[in-house]
PDB file of C-alpha atoms in Angstrom:
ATOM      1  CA  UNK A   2      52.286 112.615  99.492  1.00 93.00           C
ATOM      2  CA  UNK A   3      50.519 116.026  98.954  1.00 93.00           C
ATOM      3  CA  UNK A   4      49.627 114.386  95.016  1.00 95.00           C
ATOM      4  CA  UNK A   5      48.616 111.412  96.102  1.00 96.00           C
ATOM      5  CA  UNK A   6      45.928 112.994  99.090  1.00 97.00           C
ATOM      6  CA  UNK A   7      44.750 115.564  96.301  1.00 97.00           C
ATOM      7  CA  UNK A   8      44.142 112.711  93.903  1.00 97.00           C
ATOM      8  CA  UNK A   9      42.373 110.086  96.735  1.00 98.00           C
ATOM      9  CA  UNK A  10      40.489 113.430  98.014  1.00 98.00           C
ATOM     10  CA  UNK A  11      39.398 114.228  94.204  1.00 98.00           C
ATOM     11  CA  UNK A  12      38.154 110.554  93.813  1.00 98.00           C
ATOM     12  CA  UNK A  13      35.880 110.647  97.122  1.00 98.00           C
ATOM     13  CA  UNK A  14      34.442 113.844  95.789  1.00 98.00           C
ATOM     14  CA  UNK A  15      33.564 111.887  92.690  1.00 98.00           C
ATOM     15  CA  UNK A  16      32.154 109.214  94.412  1.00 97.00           C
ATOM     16  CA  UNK A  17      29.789 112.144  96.552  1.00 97.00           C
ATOM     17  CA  UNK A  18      28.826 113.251  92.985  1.00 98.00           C
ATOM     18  CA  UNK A  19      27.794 110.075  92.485  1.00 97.00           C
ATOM     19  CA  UNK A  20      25.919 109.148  95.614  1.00 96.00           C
ATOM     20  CA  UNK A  21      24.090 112.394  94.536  1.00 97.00           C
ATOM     21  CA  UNK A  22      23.132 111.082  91.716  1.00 98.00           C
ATOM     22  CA  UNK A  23      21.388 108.049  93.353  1.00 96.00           C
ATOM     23  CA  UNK A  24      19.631 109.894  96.532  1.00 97.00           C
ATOM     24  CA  UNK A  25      18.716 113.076  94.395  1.00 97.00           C
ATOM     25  CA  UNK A  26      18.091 112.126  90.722  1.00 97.00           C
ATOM     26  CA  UNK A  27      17.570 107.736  91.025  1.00 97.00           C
ATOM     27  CA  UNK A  28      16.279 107.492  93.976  1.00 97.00           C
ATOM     28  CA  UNK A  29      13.678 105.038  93.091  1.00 97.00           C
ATOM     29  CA  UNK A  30      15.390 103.142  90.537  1.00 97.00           C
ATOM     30  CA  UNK A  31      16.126  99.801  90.864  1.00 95.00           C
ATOM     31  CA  UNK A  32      19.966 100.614  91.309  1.00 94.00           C
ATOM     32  CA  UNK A  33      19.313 103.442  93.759  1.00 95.00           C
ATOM     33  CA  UNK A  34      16.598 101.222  95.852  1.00 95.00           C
ATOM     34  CA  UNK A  35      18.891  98.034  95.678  1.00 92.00           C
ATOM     35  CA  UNK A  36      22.156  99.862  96.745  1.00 90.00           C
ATOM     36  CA  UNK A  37      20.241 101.379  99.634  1.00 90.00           C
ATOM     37  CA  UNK A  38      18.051  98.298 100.449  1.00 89.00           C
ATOM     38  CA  UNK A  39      15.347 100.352  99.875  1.00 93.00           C
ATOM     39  CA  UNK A  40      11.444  98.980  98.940  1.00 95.00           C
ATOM     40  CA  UNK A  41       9.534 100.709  96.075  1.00 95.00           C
ATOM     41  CA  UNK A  42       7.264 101.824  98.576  1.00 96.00           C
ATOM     42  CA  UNK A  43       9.886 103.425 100.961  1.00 96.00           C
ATOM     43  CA  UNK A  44      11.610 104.943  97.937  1.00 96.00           C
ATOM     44  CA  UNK A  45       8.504 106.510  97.286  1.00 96.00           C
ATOM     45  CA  UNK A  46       8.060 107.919 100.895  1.00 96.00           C
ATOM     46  CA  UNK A  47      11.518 109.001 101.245  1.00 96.00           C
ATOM     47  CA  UNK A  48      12.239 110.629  98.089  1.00 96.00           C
ATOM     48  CA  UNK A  49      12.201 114.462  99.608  1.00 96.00           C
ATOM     49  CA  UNK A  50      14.440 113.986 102.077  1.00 95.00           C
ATOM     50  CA  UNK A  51      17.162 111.347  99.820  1.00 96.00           C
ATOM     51  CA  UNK A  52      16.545 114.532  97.323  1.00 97.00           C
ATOM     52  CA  UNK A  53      17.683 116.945 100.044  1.00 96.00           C
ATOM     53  CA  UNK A  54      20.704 114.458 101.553  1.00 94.00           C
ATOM     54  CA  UNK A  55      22.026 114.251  97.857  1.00 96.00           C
ATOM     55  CA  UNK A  56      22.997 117.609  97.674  1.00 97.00           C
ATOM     56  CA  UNK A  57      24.599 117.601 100.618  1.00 95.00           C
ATOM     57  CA  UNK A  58      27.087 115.072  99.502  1.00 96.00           C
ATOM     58  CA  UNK A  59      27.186 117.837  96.332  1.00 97.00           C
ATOM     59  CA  UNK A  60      28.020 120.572  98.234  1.00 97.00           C
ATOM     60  CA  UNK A  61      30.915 118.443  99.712  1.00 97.00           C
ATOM     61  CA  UNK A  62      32.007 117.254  96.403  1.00 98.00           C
ATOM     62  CA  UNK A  63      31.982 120.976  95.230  1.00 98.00           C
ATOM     63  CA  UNK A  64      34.158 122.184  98.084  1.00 98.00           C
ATOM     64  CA  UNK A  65      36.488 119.678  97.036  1.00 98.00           C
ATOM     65  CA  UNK A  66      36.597 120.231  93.804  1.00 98.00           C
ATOM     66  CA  UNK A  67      36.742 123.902  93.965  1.00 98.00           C
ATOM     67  CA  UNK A  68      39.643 123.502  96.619  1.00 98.00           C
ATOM     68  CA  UNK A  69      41.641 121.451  94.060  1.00 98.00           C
ATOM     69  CA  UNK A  70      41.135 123.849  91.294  1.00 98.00           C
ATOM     70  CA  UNK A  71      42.226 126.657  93.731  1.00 98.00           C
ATOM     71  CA  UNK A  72      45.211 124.645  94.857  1.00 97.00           C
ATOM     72  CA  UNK A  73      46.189 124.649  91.222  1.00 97.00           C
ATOM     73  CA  UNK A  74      45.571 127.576  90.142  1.00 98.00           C
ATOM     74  CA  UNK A  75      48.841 128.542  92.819  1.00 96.00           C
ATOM     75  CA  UNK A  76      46.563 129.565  96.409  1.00 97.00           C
ATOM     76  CA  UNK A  77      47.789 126.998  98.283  1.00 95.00           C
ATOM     77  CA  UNK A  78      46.770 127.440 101.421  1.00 96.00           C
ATOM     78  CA  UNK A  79      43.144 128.494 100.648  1.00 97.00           C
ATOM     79  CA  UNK A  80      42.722 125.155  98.340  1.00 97.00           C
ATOM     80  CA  UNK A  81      43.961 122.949 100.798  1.00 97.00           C
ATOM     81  CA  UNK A  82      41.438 124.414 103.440  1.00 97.00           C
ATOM     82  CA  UNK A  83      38.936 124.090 101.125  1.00 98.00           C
ATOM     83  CA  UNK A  84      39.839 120.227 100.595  1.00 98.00           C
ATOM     84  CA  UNK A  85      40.030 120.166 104.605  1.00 97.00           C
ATOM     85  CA  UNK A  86      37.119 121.051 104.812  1.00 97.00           C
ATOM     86  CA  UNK A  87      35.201 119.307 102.250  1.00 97.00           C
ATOM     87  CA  UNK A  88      36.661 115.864 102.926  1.00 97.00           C
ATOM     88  CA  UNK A  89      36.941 116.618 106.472  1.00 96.00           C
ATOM     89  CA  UNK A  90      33.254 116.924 106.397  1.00 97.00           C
ATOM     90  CA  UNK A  91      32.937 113.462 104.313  1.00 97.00           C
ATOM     91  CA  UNK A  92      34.819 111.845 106.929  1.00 96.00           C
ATOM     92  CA  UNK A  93      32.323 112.966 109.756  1.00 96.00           C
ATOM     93  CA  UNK A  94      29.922 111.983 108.021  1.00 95.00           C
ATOM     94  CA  UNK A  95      31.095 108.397 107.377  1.00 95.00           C
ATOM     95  CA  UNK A  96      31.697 108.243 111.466  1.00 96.00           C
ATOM     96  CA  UNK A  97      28.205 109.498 112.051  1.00 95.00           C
ATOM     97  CA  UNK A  98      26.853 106.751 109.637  1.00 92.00           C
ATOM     98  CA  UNK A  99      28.917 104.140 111.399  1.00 94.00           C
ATOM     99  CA  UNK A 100      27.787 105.347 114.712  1.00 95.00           C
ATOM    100  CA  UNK A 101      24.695 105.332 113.641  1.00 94.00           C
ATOM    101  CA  UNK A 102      24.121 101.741 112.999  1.00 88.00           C
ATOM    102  CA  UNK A 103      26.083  98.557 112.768  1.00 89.00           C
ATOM    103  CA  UNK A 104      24.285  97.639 109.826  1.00 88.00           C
ATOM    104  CA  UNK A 105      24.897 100.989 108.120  1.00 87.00           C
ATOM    105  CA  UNK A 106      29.348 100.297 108.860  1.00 92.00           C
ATOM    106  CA  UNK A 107      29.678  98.791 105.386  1.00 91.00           C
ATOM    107  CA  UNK A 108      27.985 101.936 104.016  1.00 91.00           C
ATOM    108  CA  UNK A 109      30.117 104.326 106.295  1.00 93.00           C
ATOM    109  CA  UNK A 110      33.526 102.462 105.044  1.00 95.00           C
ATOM    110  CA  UNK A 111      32.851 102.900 101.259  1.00 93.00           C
ATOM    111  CA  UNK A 112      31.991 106.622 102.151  1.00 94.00           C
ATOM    112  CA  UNK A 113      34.623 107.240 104.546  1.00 95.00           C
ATOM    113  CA  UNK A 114      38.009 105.327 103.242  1.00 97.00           C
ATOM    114  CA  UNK A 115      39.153 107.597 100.491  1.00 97.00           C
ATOM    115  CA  UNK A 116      38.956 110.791 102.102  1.00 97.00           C
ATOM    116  CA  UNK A 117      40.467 109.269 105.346  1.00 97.00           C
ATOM    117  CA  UNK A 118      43.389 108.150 103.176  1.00 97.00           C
ATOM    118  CA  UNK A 119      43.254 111.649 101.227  1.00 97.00           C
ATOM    119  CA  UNK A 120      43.946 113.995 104.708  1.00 97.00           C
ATOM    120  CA  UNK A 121      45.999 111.228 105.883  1.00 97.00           C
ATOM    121  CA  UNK A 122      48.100 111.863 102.824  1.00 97.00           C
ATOM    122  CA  UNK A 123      47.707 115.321 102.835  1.00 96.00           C
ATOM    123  CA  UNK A 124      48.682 116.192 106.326  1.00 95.00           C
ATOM    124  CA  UNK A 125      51.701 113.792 105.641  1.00 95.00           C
ATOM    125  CA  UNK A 126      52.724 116.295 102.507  1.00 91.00           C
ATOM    126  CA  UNK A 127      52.023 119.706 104.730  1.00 85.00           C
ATOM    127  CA  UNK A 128      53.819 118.593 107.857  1.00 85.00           C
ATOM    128  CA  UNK A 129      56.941 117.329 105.868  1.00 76.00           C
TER     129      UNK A 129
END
């Protein structure tokens, strides 16, 4: 179980490196605007703070990543708190998203299911 968490938990971080990519570097493309039902105009207004929200989803990515590198590399236990915490954090934000709006649930699902099914897995593997 601890593989498969560490491998769903390394794919959500990969998907946060990519929803960096659209809120900090294509925010007003035509991919970025239509995955985010976004206008050209609103694009345009909100590009400073979609900059500033993609590297938040970064810095989660990187905790996760850094975490599984650590992991191993033979620290166990400091890897797998930093993969706690960096998917933990992905996971609160998907709730706060969902809370958030109904409309926005769809959103907060494709955020939120891998690194729910990562700790799931995880916790599985460390309380065995």
């Amino acid at each position: 179980m601890t593989i498969a968490g560490l491998v769903l938990v390394g794919l959500a971080a990969a998907l946060h490196v990519f929803i960096f990519y659209l809120e900090s570097i294509a925010w007003t493309s035509p991919r970025a605007r239509a995955t985010f039902g976004t206008t050209e105009a609103e694009a345009e207004t909100t590009k400073s703070l979609a900059f500033n929200q993609g590297f938040y989803n970064l810095f989660l990515a990187l905790a996760v990543f850094i975490g599984l590198i650590v992991f191993g590399a033979g620290s166990a236990a400091v890897g797998l708190t930093l993969v706690f915490v960096g998917a933990g954090s992905m996971l609160a934000a998907a709730l706060v998203l969902a809370l958030s709006s109904r409309e926005l649930l769809a959103s907060a699902l494709k955020q939120g299911t891998l690194p729910l099914f990562g700790v799931v897995c995880l916790l599985a593997g460390v309380l065995v």
